[in-house]
mmCIF file of C-alpha atoms in Angstrom:
data_model
loop_
_atom_site.group_PDB
_atom_site.id
_atom_site.type_symbol
_atom_site.label_atom_id
_atom_site.label_comp_id
_atom_site.label_asym_id
_atom_site.label_seq_id
_atom_site.Cartn_x
_atom_site.Cartn_y
_atom_site.Cartn_z
ATOM 1 C CA UNK A 1 0.000 0.000 0.000
ATOM 2 C CA UNK A 2 1.414 3.382 -0.940
ATOM 3 C CA UNK A 3 1.839 6.229 1.547
ATOM 4 C CA UNK A 4 -1.132 8.277 0.263
ATOM 5 C CA UNK A 5 -3.480 5.311 0.594
ATOM 6 C CA UNK A 6 -2.143 4.559 4.072
ATOM 7 C CA UNK A 7 -2.720 8.159 5.222
ATOM 8 C CA UNK A 8 -6.229 8.172 3.731
ATOM 9 C CA UNK A 9 -7.005 4.937 5.604
ATOM 10 C CA UNK A 10 -5.655 6.232 8.898
ATOM 11 C CA UNK A 11 -7.374 9.635 8.514
ATOM 12 C CA UNK A 12 -10.722 7.972 7.825
ATOM 13 C CA UNK A 13 -10.518 5.947 11.044
ATOM 14 C CA UNK A 14 -9.075 8.799 13.127
ATOM 15 C CA UNK A 15 -9.930 8.218 16.765
ATOM 16 C CA UNK A 16 -11.245 4.688 16.166
ATOM 17 C CA UNK A 17 -9.361 1.398 15.894
ATOM 18 C CA UNK A 18 -9.007 0.762 12.137
ATOM 19 C CA UNK A 19 -9.719 -2.743 10.849
ATOM 20 C CA UNK A 20 -6.527 -4.609 9.992
ATOM 21 C CA UNK A 21 -7.766 -6.331 6.832
ATOM 22 C CA UNK A 22 -7.228 -3.670 4.171
ATOM 23 C CA UNK A 23 -5.577 -3.638 0.757
ATOM 24 C CA UNK A 24 -5.144 -0.985 -1.919
ATOM 25 C CA UNK A 25 -5.594 -1.659 -5.625
ATOM 26 C CA UNK A 26 -6.927 -0.286 -8.902
ATOM 27 C CA UNK A 27 -9.205 -1.915 -11.418
ATOM 28 C CA UNK A 28 -7.591 -3.789 -14.321
ATOM 29 C CA UNK A 29 -8.752 -1.401 -17.036
ATOM 30 C CA UNK A 30 -10.060 2.160 -17.137
ATOM 31 C CA UNK A 31 -8.878 2.749 -13.571
ATOM 32 C CA UNK A 32 -10.143 6.336 -13.439
ATOM 33 C CA UNK A 33 -13.525 5.609 -14.964
ATOM 34 C CA UNK A 34 -14.175 2.606 -12.733
ATOM 35 C CA UNK A 35 -12.954 4.383 -9.594
ATOM 36 C CA UNK A 36 -15.306 7.228 -10.519
ATOM 37 C CA UNK A 37 -18.217 4.802 -10.788
ATOM 38 C CA UNK A 38 -17.382 3.521 -7.301
ATOM 39 C CA UNK A 39 -17.161 7.051 -5.895
ATOM 40 C CA UNK A 40 -20.583 7.881 -7.387
ATOM 41 C CA UNK A 41 -22.101 4.723 -5.891
ATOM 42 C CA UNK A 42 -22.866 3.204 -9.305
ATOM 43 C CA UNK A 43 -20.321 0.393 -9.250
ATOM 44 C CA UNK A 44 -20.960 -1.950 -6.314
ATOM 45 C CA UNK A 45 -19.519 -5.162 -7.745
ATOM 46 C CA UNK A 46 -16.527 -6.466 -9.659
ATOM 47 C CA UNK A 47 -15.266 -9.784 -10.940
ATOM 48 C CA UNK A 48 -11.930 -11.329 -11.776
ATOM 49 C CA UNK A 49 -10.555 -14.577 -13.111
ATOM 50 C CA UNK A 50 -10.292 -17.358 -10.587
ATOM 51 C CA UNK A 51 -7.280 -18.742 -12.500
ATOM 52 C CA UNK A 52 -5.336 -15.527 -11.841
ATOM 53 C CA UNK A 53 -5.572 -16.108 -8.099
ATOM 54 C CA UNK A 54 -4.401 -19.686 -8.580
ATOM 55 C CA UNK A 55 -1.514 -18.743 -10.893
ATOM 56 C CA UNK A 56 -0.288 -15.927 -8.634
ATOM 57 C CA UNK A 57 -0.946 -17.903 -5.444
ATOM 58 C CA UNK A 58 -2.963 -14.949 -4.137
ATOM 59 C CA UNK A 59 -5.619 -15.356 -1.469
ATOM 60 C CA UNK A 60 -9.204 -14.947 -2.626
ATOM 61 C CA UNK A 61 -11.070 -11.874 -1.423
ATOM 62 C CA UNK A 62 -13.124 -12.404 1.716
ATOM 63 C CA UNK A 63 -16.331 -10.971 3.053
ATOM 64 C CA UNK A 64 -15.648 -8.172 5.515
ATOM 65 C CA UNK A 65 -12.375 -7.087 3.925
ATOM 66 C CA UNK A 66 -11.768 -3.414 3.256
ATOM 67 C CA UNK A 67 -10.101 -2.036 0.148
ATOM 68 C CA UNK A 68 -8.837 1.331 -0.922
ATOM 69 C CA UNK A 69 -9.661 1.861 -4.586
ATOM 70 C CA UNK A 70 -6.875 3.692 -6.407
ATOM 71 C CA UNK A 71 -7.029 5.688 -9.629
ATOM 72 C CA UNK A 72 -4.537 5.464 -12.485
ATOM 73 C CA UNK A 73 -2.106 7.713 -10.591
ATOM 74 C CA UNK A 74 -2.314 5.434 -7.542
ATOM 75 C CA UNK A 75 -4.220 8.155 -5.681
ATOM 76 C CA UNK A 76 -6.841 6.836 -3.254
ATOM 77 C CA UNK A 77 -10.397 7.409 -4.493
ATOM 78 C CA UNK A 78 -12.590 5.445 -2.090
ATOM 79 C CA UNK A 79 -12.823 2.901 0.687
ATOM 80 C CA UNK A 80 -15.055 -0.106 0.064
ATOM 81 C CA UNK A 81 -16.041 -3.136 2.136
ATOM 82 C CA UNK A 82 -16.581 -6.536 0.509
ATOM 83 C CA UNK A 83 -19.957 -7.975 1.461
ATOM 84 C CA UNK A 84 -20.174 -11.095 -0.684
ATOM 85 C CA UNK A 85 -17.745 -13.271 -2.643
ATOM 86 C CA UNK A 86 -18.953 -15.973 -5.013
ATOM 87 C CA UNK A 87 -16.980 -18.175 -7.391
ATOM 88 C CA UNK A 88 -19.020 -19.309 -10.374
ATOM 89 C CA UNK A 89 -18.813 -20.088 -14.082
ATOM 90 C CA UNK A 90 -18.921 -16.895 -16.116
ATOM 91 C CA UNK A 91 -22.000 -18.056 -18.004
ATOM 92 C CA UNK A 92 -23.884 -18.350 -14.696
ATOM 93 C CA UNK A 93 -23.251 -14.787 -13.543
ATOM 94 C CA UNK A 94 -26.722 -13.255 -13.151
ATOM 95 C CA UNK A 95 -27.906 -10.144 -14.955
ATOM 96 C CA UNK A 96 -28.357 -8.432 -11.588
ATOM 97 C CA UNK A 97 -24.630 -8.806 -10.910
ATOM 98 C CA UNK A 98 -23.746 -7.367 -14.332
ATOM 99 C CA UNK A 99 -25.972 -4.380 -13.513
ATOM 100 C CA UNK A 100 -24.222 -3.849 -10.154
ATOM 101 C CA UNK A 101 -20.865 -3.742 -11.952
ATOM 102 C CA UNK A 102 -22.155 -0.416 -13.269
ATOM 103 C CA UNK A 103 -20.240 -0.361 -16.551
ATOM 104 C CA UNK A 104 -21.402 0.723 -19.998
ATOM 105 C CA UNK A 105 -25.185 0.562 -20.336
ATOM 106 C CA UNK A 106 -25.254 -1.887 -17.382
ATOM 107 C CA UNK A 107 -26.723 -4.617 -19.566
ATOM 108 C CA UNK A 108 -25.706 -8.253 -19.396
ATOM 109 C CA UNK A 109 -24.633 -8.131 -23.064
ATOM 110 C CA UNK A 110 -22.298 -5.215 -22.423
ATOM 111 C CA UNK A 111 -20.926 -6.898 -19.312
ATOM 112 C CA UNK A 112 -20.300 -10.197 -21.118
ATOM 113 C CA UNK A 113 -18.602 -8.628 -24.144
ATOM 114 C CA UNK A 114 -16.353 -6.352 -22.051
ATOM 115 C CA UNK A 115 -15.308 -9.160 -19.707
ATOM 116 C CA UNK A 116 -14.730 -11.698 -22.447
ATOM 117 C CA UNK A 117 -12.530 -9.165 -24.258
ATOM 118 C CA UNK A 118 -10.549 -8.623 -21.050
ATOM 119 C CA UNK A 119 -10.449 -12.232 -19.794
ATOM 120 C CA UNK A 120 -9.675 -14.072 -23.052
ATOM 121 C CA UNK A 121 -6.093 -12.744 -23.423
ATOM 122 C CA UNK A 122 -5.453 -13.164 -19.689
ATOM 123 C CA UNK A 123 -6.405 -16.824 -19.931
ATOM 124 C CA UNK A 124 -4.084 -17.212 -22.927
ATOM 125 C CA UNK A 125 -1.238 -15.667 -20.888
ATOM 126 C CA UNK A 126 -1.940 -18.291 -18.234
ATOM 127 C CA UNK A 127 -1.759 -21.025 -20.876
ATOM 128 C CA UNK A 128 -5.459 -21.767 -20.539
ATOM 129 C CA UNK A 129 -8.388 -21.575 -22.893
ATOM 130 C CA UNK A 130 -11.201 -19.132 -22.238
ATOM 131 C CA UNK A 131 -14.605 -20.823 -22.329
ATOM 132 C CA UNK A 132 -18.101 -19.686 -21.464
ATOM 133 C CA UNK A 133 -17.841 -21.512 -18.147
ATOM 134 C CA UNK A 134 -14.468 -20.079 -17.120
ATOM 135 C CA UNK A 135 -14.566 -19.551 -13.347
ATOM 136 C CA UNK A 136 -14.827 -15.972 -12.107
ATOM 137 C CA UNK A 137 -14.654 -14.496 -8.628
ATOM 138 C CA UNK A 138 -17.630 -12.180 -8.139
ATOM 139 C CA UNK A 139 -17.355 -9.586 -5.394
ATOM 140 C CA UNK A 140 -20.132 -7.348 -4.141
ATOM 141 C CA UNK A 141 -19.143 -4.359 -2.040
ATOM 142 C CA UNK A 142 -20.420 -1.227 -0.400
ATOM 143 C CA UNK A 143 -18.968 2.255 -0.552
ATOM 144 C CA UNK A 144 -17.686 3.284 2.876
ATOM 145 C CA UNK A 145 -16.086 6.600 1.958
ATOM 146 C CA UNK A 146 -15.364 8.609 -1.166
ATOM 147 C CA UNK A 147 -12.337 10.823 -1.035
ATOM 148 C CA UNK A 148 -12.682 14.528 -1.714
ATOM 149 C CA UNK A 149 -10.696 15.145 -4.864
#
């Protein structure tokens, strides 16, 4: 976590014991746009490839974890709290989840096309084939604080 994110975290919890389970990260594409959607309360979900966690030996996100969303300049934009984590085949992700991702016109078609375009090359980099039932990690979160910018 960079120094700006750390200070934002500590300032938010000033006078109260801050939770210990926090990370700082930016979205994989369009960092500024997606951080802006979070700040405006439009984006309340995100998903990622399960195989990336496996390949990088990273722990899966957990309910109750806090995150600091960063923009493309690694400036903190918001604090979110993960409320639900579900691993499922991509072709079983419900339309309601696609809507909560808040991107494009918020339709399932837009969501599918954007994620397939993003996930297909990542799977190739991992030496795997992208299929309709590729496993994804679906996270639902709530906005805790949006930073004044």
